[in-house]
mmCIF file of C-alpha atoms in Angstrom:
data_model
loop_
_atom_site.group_PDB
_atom_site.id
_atom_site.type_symbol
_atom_site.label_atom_id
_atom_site.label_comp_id
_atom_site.label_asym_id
_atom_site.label_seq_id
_atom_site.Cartn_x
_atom_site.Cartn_y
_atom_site.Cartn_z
ATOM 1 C CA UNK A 1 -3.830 44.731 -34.462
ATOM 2 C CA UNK A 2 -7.646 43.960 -34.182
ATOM 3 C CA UNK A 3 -9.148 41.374 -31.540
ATOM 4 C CA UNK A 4 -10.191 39.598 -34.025
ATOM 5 C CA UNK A 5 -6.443 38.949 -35.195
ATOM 6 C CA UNK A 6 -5.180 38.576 -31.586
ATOM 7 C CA UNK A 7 -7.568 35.648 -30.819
ATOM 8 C CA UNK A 8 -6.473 33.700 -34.082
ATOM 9 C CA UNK A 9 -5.767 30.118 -34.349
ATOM 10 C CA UNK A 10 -2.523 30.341 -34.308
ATOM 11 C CA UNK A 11 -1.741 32.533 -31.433
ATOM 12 C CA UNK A 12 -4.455 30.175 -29.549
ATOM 13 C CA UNK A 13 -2.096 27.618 -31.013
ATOM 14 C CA UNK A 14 1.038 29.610 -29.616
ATOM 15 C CA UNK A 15 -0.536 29.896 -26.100
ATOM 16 C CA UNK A 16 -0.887 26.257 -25.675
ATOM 17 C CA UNK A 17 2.231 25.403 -26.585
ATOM 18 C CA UNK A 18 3.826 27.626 -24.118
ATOM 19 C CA UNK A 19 1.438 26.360 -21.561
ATOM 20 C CA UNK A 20 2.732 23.245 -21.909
ATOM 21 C CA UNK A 21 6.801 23.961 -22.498
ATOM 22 C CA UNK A 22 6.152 25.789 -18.930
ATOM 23 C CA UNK A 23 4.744 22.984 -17.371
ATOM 24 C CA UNK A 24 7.199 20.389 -18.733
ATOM 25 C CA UNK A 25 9.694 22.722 -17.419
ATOM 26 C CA UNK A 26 8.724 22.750 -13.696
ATOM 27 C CA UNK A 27 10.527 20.818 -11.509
ATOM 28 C CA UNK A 28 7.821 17.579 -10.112
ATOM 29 C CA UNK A 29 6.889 18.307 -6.922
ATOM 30 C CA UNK A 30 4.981 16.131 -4.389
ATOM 31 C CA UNK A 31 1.868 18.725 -4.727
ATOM 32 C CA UNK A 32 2.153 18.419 -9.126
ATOM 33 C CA UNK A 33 2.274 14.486 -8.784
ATOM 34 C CA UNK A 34 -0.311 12.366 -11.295
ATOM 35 C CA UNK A 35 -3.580 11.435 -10.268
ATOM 36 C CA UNK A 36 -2.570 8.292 -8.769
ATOM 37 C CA UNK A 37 -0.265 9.863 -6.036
ATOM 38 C CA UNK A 38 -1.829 13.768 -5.492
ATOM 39 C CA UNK A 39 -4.256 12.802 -2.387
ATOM 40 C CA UNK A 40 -1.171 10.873 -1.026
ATOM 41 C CA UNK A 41 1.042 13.271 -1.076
ATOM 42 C CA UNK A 42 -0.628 16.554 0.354
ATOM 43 C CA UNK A 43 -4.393 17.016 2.219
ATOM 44 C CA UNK A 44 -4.112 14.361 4.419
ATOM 45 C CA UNK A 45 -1.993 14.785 7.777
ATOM 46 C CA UNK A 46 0.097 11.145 8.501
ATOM 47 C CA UNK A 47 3.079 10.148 10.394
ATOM 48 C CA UNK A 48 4.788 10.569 7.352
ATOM 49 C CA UNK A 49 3.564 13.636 5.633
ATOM 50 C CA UNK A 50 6.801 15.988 6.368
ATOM 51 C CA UNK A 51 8.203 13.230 3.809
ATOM 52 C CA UNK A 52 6.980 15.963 1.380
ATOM 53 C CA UNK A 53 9.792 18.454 2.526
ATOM 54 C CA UNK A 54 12.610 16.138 1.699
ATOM 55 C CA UNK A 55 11.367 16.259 -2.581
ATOM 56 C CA UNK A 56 14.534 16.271 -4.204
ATOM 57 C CA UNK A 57 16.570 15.114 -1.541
ATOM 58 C CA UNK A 58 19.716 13.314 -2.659
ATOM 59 C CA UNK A 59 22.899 11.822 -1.889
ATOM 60 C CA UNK A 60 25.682 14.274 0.023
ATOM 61 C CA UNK A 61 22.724 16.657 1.204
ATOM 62 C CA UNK A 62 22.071 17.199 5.004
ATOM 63 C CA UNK A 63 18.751 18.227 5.767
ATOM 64 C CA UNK A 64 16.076 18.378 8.519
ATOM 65 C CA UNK A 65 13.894 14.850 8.676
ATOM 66 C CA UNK A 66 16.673 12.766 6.730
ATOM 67 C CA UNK A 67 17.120 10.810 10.379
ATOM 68 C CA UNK A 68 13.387 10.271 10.304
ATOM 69 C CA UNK A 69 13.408 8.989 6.560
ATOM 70 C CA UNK A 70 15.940 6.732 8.019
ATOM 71 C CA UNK A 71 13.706 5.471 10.636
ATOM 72 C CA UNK A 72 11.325 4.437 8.375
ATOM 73 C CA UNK A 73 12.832 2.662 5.836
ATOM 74 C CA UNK A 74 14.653 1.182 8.906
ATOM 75 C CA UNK A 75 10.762 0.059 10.101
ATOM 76 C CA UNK A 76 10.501 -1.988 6.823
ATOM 77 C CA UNK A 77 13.690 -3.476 6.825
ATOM 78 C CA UNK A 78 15.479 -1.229 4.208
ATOM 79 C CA UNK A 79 18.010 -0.585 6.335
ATOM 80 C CA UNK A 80 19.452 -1.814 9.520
ATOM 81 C CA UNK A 81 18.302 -0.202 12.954
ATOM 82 C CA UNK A 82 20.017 2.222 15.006
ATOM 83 C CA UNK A 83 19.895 4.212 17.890
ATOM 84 C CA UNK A 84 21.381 7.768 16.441
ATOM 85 C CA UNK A 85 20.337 7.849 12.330
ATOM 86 C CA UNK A 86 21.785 11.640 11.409
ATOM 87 C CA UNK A 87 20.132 13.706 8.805
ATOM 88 C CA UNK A 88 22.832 13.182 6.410
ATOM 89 C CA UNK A 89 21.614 11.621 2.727
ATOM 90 C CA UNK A 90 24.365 8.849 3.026
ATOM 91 C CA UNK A 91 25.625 5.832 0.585
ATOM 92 C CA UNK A 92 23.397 3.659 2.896
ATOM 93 C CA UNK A 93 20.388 5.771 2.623
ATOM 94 C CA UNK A 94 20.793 5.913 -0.874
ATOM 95 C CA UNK A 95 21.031 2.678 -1.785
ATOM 96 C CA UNK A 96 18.095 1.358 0.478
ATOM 97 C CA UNK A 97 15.859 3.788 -1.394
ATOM 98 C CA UNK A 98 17.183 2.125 -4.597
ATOM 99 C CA UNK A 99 15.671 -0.912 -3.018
ATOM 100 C CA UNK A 100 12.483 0.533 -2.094
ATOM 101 C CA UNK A 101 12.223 2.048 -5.832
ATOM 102 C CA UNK A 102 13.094 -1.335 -7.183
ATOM 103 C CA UNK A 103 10.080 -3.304 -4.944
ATOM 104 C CA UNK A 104 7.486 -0.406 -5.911
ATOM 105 C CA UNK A 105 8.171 -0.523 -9.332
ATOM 106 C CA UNK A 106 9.860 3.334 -9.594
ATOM 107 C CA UNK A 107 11.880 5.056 -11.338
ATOM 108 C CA UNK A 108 15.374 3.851 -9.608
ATOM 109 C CA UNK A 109 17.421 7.318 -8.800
ATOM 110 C CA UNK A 110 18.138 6.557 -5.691
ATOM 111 C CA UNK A 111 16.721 10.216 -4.955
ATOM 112 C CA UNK A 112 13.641 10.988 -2.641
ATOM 113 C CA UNK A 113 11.887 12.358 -6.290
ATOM 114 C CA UNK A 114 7.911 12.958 -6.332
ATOM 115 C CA UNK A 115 6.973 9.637 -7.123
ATOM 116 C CA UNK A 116 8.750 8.122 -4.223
ATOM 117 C CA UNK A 117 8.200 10.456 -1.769
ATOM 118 C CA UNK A 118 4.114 9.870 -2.448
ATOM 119 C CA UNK A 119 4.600 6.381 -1.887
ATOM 120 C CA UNK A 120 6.025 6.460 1.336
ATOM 121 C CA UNK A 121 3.336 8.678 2.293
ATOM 122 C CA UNK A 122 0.830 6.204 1.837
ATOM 123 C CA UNK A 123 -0.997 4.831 4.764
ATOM 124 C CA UNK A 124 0.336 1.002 4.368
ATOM 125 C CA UNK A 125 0.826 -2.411 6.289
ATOM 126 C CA UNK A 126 3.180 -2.623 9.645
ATOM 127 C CA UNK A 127 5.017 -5.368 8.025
ATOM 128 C CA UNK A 128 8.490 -5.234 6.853
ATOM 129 C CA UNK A 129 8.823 -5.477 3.090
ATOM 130 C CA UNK A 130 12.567 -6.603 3.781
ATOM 131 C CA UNK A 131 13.206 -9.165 6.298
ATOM 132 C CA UNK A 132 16.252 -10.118 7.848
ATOM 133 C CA UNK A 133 18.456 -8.599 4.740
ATOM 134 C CA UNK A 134 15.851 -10.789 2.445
ATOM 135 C CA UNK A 135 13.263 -8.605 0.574
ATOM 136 C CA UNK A 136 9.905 -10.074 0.512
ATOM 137 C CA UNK A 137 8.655 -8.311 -3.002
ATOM 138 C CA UNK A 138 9.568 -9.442 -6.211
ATOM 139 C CA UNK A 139 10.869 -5.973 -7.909
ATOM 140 C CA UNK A 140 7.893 -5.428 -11.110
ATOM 141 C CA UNK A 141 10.397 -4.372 -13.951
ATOM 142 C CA UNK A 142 12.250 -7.250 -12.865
ATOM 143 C CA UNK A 143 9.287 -9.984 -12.296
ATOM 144 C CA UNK A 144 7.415 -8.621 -15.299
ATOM 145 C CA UNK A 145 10.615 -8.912 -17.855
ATOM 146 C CA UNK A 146 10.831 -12.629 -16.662
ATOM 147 C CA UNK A 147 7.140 -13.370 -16.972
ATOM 148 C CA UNK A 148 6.871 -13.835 -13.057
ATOM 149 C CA UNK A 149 4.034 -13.403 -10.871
ATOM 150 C CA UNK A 150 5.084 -10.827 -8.130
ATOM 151 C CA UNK A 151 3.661 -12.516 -4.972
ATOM 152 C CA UNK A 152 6.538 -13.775 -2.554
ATOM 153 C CA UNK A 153 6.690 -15.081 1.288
ATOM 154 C CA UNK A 154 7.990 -14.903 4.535
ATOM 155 C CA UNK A 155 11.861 -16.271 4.658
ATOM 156 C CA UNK A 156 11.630 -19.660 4.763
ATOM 157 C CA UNK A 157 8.338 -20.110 3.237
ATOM 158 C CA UNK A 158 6.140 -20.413 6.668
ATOM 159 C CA UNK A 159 3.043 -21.756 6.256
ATOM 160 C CA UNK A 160 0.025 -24.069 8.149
ATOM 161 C CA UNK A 161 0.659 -27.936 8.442
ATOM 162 C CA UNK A 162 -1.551 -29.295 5.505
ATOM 163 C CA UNK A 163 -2.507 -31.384 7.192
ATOM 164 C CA UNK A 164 -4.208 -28.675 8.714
ATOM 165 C CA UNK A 165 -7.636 -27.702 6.777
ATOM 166 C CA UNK A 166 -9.345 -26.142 9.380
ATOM 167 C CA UNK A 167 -8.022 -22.895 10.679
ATOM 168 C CA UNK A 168 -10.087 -21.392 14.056
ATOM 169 C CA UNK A 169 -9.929 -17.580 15.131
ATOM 170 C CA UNK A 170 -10.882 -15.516 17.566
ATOM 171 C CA UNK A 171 -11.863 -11.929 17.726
ATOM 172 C CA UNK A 172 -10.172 -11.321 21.275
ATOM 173 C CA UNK A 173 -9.575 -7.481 21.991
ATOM 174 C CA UNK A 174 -12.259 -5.069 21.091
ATOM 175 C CA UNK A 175 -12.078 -2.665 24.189
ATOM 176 C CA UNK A 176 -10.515 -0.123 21.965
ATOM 177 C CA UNK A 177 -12.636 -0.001 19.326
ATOM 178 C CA UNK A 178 -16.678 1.081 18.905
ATOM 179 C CA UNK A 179 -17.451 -1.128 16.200
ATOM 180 C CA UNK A 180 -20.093 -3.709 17.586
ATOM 181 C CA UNK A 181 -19.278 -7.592 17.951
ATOM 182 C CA UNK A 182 -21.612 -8.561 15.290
ATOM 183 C CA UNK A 183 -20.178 -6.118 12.854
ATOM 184 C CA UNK A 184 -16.720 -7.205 13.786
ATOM 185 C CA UNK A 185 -17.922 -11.582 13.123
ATOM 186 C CA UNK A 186 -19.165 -10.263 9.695
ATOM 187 C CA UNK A 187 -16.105 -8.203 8.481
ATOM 188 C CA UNK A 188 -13.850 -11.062 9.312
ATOM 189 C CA UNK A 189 -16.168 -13.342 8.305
ATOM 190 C CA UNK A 190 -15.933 -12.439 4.720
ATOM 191 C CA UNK A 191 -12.350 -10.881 4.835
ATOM 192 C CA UNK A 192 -11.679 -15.300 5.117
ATOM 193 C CA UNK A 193 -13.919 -16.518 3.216
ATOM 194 C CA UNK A 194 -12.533 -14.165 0.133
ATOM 195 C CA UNK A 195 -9.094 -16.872 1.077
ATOM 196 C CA UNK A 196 -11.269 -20.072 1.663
ATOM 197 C CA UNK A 197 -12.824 -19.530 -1.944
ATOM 198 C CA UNK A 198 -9.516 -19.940 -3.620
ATOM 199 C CA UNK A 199 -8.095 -22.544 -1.240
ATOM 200 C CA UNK A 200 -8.391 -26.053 0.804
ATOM 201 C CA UNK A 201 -8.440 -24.256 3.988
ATOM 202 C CA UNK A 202 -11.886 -23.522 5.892
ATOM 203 C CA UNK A 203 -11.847 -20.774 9.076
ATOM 204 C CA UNK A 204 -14.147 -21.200 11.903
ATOM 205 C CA UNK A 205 -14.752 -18.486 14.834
ATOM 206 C CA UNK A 206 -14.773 -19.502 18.377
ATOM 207 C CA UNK A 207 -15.126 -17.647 21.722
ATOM 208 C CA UNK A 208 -12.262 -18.549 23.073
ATOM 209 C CA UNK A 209 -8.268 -17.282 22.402
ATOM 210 C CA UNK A 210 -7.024 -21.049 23.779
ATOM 211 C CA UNK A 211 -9.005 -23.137 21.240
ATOM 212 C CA UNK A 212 -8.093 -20.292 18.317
ATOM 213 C CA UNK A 213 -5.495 -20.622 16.040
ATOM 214 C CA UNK A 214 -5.766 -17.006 14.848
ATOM 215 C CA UNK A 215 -6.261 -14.318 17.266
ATOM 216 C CA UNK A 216 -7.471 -10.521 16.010
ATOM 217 C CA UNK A 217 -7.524 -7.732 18.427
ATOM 218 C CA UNK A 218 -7.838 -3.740 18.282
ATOM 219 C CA UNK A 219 -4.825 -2.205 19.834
ATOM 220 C CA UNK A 220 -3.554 1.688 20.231
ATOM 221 C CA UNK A 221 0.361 2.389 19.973
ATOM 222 C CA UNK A 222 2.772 0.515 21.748
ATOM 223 C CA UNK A 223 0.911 -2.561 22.951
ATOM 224 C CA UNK A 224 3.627 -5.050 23.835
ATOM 225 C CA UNK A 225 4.701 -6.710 20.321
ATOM 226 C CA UNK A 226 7.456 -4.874 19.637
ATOM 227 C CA UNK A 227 5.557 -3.198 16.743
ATOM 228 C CA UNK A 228 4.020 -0.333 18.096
ATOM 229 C CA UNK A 229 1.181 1.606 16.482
ATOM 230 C CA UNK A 230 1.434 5.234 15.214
ATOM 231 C CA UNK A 231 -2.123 7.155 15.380
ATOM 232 C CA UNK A 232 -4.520 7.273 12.276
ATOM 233 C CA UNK A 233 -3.131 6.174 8.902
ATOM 234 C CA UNK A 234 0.853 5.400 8.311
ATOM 235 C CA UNK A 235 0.336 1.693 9.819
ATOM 236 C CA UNK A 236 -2.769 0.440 9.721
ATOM 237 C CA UNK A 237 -2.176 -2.939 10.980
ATOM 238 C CA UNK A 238 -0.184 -6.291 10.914
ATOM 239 C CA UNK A 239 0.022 -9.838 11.700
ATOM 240 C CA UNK A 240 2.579 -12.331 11.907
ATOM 241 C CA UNK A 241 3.538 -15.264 9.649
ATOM 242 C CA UNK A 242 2.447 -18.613 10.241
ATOM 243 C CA UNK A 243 1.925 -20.472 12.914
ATOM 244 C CA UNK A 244 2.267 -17.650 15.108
ATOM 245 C CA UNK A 245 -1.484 -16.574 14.305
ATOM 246 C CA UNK A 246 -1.469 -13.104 15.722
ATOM 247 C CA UNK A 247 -3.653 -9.882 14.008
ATOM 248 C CA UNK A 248 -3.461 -6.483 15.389
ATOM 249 C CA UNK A 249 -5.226 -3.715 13.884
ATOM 250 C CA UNK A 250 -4.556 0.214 15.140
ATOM 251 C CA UNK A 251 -7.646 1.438 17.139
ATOM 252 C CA UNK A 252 -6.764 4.938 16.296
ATOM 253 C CA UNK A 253 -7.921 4.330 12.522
ATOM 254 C CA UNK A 254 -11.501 5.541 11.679
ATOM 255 C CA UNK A 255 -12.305 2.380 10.136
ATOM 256 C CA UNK A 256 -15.504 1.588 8.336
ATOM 257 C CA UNK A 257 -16.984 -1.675 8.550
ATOM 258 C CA UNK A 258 -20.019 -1.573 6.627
ATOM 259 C CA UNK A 259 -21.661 0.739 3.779
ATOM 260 C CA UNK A 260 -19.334 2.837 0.643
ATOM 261 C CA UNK A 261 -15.957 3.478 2.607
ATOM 262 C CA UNK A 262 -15.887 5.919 -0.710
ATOM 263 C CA UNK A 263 -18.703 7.683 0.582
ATOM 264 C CA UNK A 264 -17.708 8.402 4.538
ATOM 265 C CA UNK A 265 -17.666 11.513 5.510
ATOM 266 C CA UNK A 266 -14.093 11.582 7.060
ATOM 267 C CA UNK A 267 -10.749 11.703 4.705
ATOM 268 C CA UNK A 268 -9.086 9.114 6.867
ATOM 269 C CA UNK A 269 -11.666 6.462 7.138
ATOM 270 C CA UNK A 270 -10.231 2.684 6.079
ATOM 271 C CA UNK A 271 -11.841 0.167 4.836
ATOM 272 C CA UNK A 272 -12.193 -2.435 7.860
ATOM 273 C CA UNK A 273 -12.412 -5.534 5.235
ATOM 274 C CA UNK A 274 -9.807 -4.768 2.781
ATOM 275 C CA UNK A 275 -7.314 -4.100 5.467
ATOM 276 C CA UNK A 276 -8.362 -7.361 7.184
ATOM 277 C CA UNK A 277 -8.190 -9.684 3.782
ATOM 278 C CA UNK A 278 -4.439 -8.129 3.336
ATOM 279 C CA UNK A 279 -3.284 -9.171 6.837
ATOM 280 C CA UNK A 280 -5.022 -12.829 6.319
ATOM 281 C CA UNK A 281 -2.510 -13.321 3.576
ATOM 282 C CA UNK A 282 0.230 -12.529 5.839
ATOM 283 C CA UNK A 283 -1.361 -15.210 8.443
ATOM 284 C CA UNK A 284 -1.569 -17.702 5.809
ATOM 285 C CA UNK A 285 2.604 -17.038 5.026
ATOM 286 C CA UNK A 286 2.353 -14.702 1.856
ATOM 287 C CA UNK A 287 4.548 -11.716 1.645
ATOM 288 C CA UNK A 288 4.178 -8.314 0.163
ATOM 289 C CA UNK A 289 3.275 -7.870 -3.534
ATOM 290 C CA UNK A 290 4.661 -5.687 -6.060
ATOM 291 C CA UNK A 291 1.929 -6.152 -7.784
ATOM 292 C CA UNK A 292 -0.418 -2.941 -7.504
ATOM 293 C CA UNK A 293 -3.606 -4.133 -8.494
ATOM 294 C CA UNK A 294 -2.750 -7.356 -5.273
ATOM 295 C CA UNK A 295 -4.451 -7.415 -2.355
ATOM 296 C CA UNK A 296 -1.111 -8.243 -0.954
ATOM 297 C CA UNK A 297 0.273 -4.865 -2.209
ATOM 298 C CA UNK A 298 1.917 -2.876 1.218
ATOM 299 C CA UNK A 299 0.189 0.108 1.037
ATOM 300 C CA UNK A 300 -3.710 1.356 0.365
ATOM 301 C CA UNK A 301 -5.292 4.771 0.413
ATOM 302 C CA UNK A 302 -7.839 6.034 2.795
ATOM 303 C CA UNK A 303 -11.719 5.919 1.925
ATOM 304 C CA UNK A 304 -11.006 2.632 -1.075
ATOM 305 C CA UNK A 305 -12.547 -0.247 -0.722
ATOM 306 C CA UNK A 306 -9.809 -3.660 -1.959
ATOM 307 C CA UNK A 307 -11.307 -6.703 -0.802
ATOM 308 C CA UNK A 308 -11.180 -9.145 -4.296
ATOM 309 C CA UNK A 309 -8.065 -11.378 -4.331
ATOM 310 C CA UNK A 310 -6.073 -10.891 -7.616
ATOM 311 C CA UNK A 311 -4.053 -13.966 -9.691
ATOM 312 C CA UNK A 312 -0.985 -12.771 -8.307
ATOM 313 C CA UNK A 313 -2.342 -13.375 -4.708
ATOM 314 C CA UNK A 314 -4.619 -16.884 -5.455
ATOM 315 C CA UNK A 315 -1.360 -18.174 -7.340
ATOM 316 C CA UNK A 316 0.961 -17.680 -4.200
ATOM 317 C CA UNK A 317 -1.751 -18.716 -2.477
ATOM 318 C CA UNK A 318 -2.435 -21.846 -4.281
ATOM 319 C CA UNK A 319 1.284 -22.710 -4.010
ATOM 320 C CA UNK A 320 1.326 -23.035 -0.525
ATOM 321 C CA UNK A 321 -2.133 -25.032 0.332
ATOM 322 C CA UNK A 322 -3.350 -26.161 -2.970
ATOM 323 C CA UNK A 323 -6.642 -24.794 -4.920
ATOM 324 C CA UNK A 324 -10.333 -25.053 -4.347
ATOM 325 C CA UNK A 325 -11.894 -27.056 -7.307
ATOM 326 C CA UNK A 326 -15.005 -25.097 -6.742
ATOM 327 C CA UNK A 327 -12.532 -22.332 -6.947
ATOM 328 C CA UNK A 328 -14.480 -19.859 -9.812
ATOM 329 C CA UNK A 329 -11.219 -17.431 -10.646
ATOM 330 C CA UNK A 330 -10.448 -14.244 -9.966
ATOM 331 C CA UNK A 331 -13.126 -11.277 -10.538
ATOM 332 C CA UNK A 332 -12.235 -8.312 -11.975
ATOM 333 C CA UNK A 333 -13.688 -5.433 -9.569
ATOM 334 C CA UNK A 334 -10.979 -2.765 -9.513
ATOM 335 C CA UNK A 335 -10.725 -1.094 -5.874
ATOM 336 C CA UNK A 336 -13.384 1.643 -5.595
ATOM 337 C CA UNK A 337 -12.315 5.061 -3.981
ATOM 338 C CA UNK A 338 -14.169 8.712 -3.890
ATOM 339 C CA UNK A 339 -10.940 9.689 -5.554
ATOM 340 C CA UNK A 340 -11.221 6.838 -8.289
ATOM 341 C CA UNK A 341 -8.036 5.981 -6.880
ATOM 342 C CA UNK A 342 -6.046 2.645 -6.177
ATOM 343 C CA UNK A 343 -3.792 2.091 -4.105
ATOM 344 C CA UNK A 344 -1.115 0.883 -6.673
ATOM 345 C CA UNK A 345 1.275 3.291 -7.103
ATOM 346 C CA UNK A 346 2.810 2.144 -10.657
ATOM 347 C CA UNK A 347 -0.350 2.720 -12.632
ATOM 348 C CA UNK A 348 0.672 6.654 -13.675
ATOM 349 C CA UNK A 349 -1.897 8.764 -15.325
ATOM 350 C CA UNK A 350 -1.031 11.497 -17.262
ATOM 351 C CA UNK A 351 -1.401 14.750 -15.886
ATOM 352 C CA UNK A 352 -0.574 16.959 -19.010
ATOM 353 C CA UNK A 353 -2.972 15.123 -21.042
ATOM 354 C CA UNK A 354 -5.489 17.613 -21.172
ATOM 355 C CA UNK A 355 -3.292 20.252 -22.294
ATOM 356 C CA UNK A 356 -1.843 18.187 -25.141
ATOM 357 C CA UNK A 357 -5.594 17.382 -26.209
ATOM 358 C CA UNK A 358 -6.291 21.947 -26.558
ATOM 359 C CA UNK A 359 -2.974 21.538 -28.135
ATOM 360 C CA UNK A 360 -3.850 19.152 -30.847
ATOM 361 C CA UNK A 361 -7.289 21.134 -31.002
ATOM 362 C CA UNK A 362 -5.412 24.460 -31.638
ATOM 363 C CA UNK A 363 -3.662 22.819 -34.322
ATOM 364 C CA UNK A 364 -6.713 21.835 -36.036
ATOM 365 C CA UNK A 365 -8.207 24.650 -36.393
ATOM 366 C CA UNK A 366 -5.152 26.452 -37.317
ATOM 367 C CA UNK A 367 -5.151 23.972 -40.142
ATOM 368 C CA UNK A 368 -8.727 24.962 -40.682
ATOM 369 C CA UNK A 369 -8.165 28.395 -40.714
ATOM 370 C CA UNK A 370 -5.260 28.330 -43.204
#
């Protein structure tokens, strides 16, 4: 056989396809994810990155960091807490990831497969999705079939008197974090204006906690709410539905509060502003989204900048206090990340799609040839 023969068209052909038969073949993995989960699930240490070593993890099965699985989806209200979860992949466990799946718009195996496993791995909001047995998102597949929007609230529907128009707040802890005062008033500044744009309500800052309605402090782990912080990503921050009025960010982020988050040199900076227009939505009584492309979606991914509400976050919005007739709509700036990467988890890229493309170029010029 000459080279010339070996390095036909249709062995080049040949090669692809058994490229890509091997591929399809492997078992998914949380480091052979799609584009939109791959930074998720492996470079970045988090409280929850030994998630990763329970891929494939499924009913019946004891291993090591089940019981810590547990806790989590305990955290968010998936399942109820306890004092002694075992590492045993029980009925319970199972069908609270079924849950999960549902409100994240996944596949629903009730398995810990790649796709799930990268979502929990995603540095996200300290707020339950489930609350008291209630779940706060709207499950996509579900919402979507029905033609709903996928916004939801607190149990109960909590919101400001409207009577109420004005809304004060007061930046009252900084001692744990470096970012300057006048940084901090323009952050938050815009983080409620983004809310005021689409609503009747107007915010104010004052100086003082006892004549704010909303107070917004920098705290490190366990600082007396019950919720305590865990270090840099997993939770980032939370607040508390109306009228409570508390916001409580984790001083142990590297959080950026001014030029291209996308840009910053660490892999776990957050975007100050994005994380603070989220948690205003919680103040104001909305829920979590399952909408990925909402700023009320739980989770977002280090270095991405979110910060433009989305119609699934002005209608819930709207519902609650009414609309601003000045109110221009929704723009259409997709969240910006160095890894052109959103935080919405349901948006799958392809990852084989550049293998079927040689493919389909083999074949060509093995019709060519021929």
């Amino acid at each position: 056989m000459t080279m010339a023969s070996a390095t036909s068209p249709l062995h080049v052909l040949l090669a692809a396809m058994a490229v890509v038969a091997a591929l399809v073949a492997a078992p998914a993995s949380s480091a052979d994810l799609p584009s939109g989960f791959a930074d998720i699930a492996s470079k970045i240490h988090n409280p929850w990155s030994a998630f990763k070593n329970l891929t494939g993890c499924h009913f019946g099965e004891q291993q090591q960091g089940v019981a810590k699985l547990k806790d989590y989806l305990s955290h968010f209200g998936y399942l109820q807490e306890s004092s002694g979860f075992t590492d045993i992949f029980d009925a319970d466990l199972e069908e609270a990831i079924k849950v999960y799946q549902r409100n994240f718009g996944l596949d629903i195996t009730g398995t810990m497969d790649a796709r799930t496993v990268s979502q929990m791995m995603a540095p996200r909001c300290g707020v339950a999705d489930v609350i008291n047995g209630t779940t706060t998102m709207a499950g996509a597949a579900a919402a979507h079939a029905h033609g709903r929007n996928l916004y939801s609230y607190f149990p109960g529907s909590p919101s400001w008197p409207r009577s109420k128009k004005s809304l004060t707040y007061a930046i009252t802890d900084t001692r744990a974090t470096s970012i300057d005062r006048a940084t901090l008033t323009g952050v938050f500044a815009r983080a409620f204006a983004r809310w005021s744009a689409a609503t009747t309500l107007n915010f104010t800052e004052v100086s003082s906690a006892r004549d704010a309605d909303i107070t917004i402090g920098f705290y490190a782990g366990d600082h007396g709410d019950g919720e305590a912080f865990d270090g840099p990503l997993g939770t980032l921050a939370h607040a508390f539905s109306p009228t409570d009025g508390r916001f409580h960010l984790d001083a142990a982020e590297a959080w950026v509060a001014g030029g291209d988050v996308s840009r910053a040199s660490s892999d776990v900076a957050v975007d100050l502003e994005s994380v603070a227009v989220h948690e205003i939505g919680h103040l104001l009584g909305l829920g979590h989204s399952s909408e990925p492309g909402a700023i009320m979606y739980p989770t977002i991914t280090s270095r991405t900048r979110k910060v433009d509400l989305a119609s699934d976050d002005v209608v819930g919005i709207q519902s609650l206090y009414g609309g601003n007739p000045n109110f221009k709509g929704v723009t259409t700036t997709p969240a910006t990340s160095s890894r052109d990467m959103d935080s919405g988890a349901s948006a799958i890229s392809r990852p084989w799609s550049a293998v079927v493309a040689a493919v389909a170029a083999a074949a060509a010029g093995l019709v060519v040839a021929l």
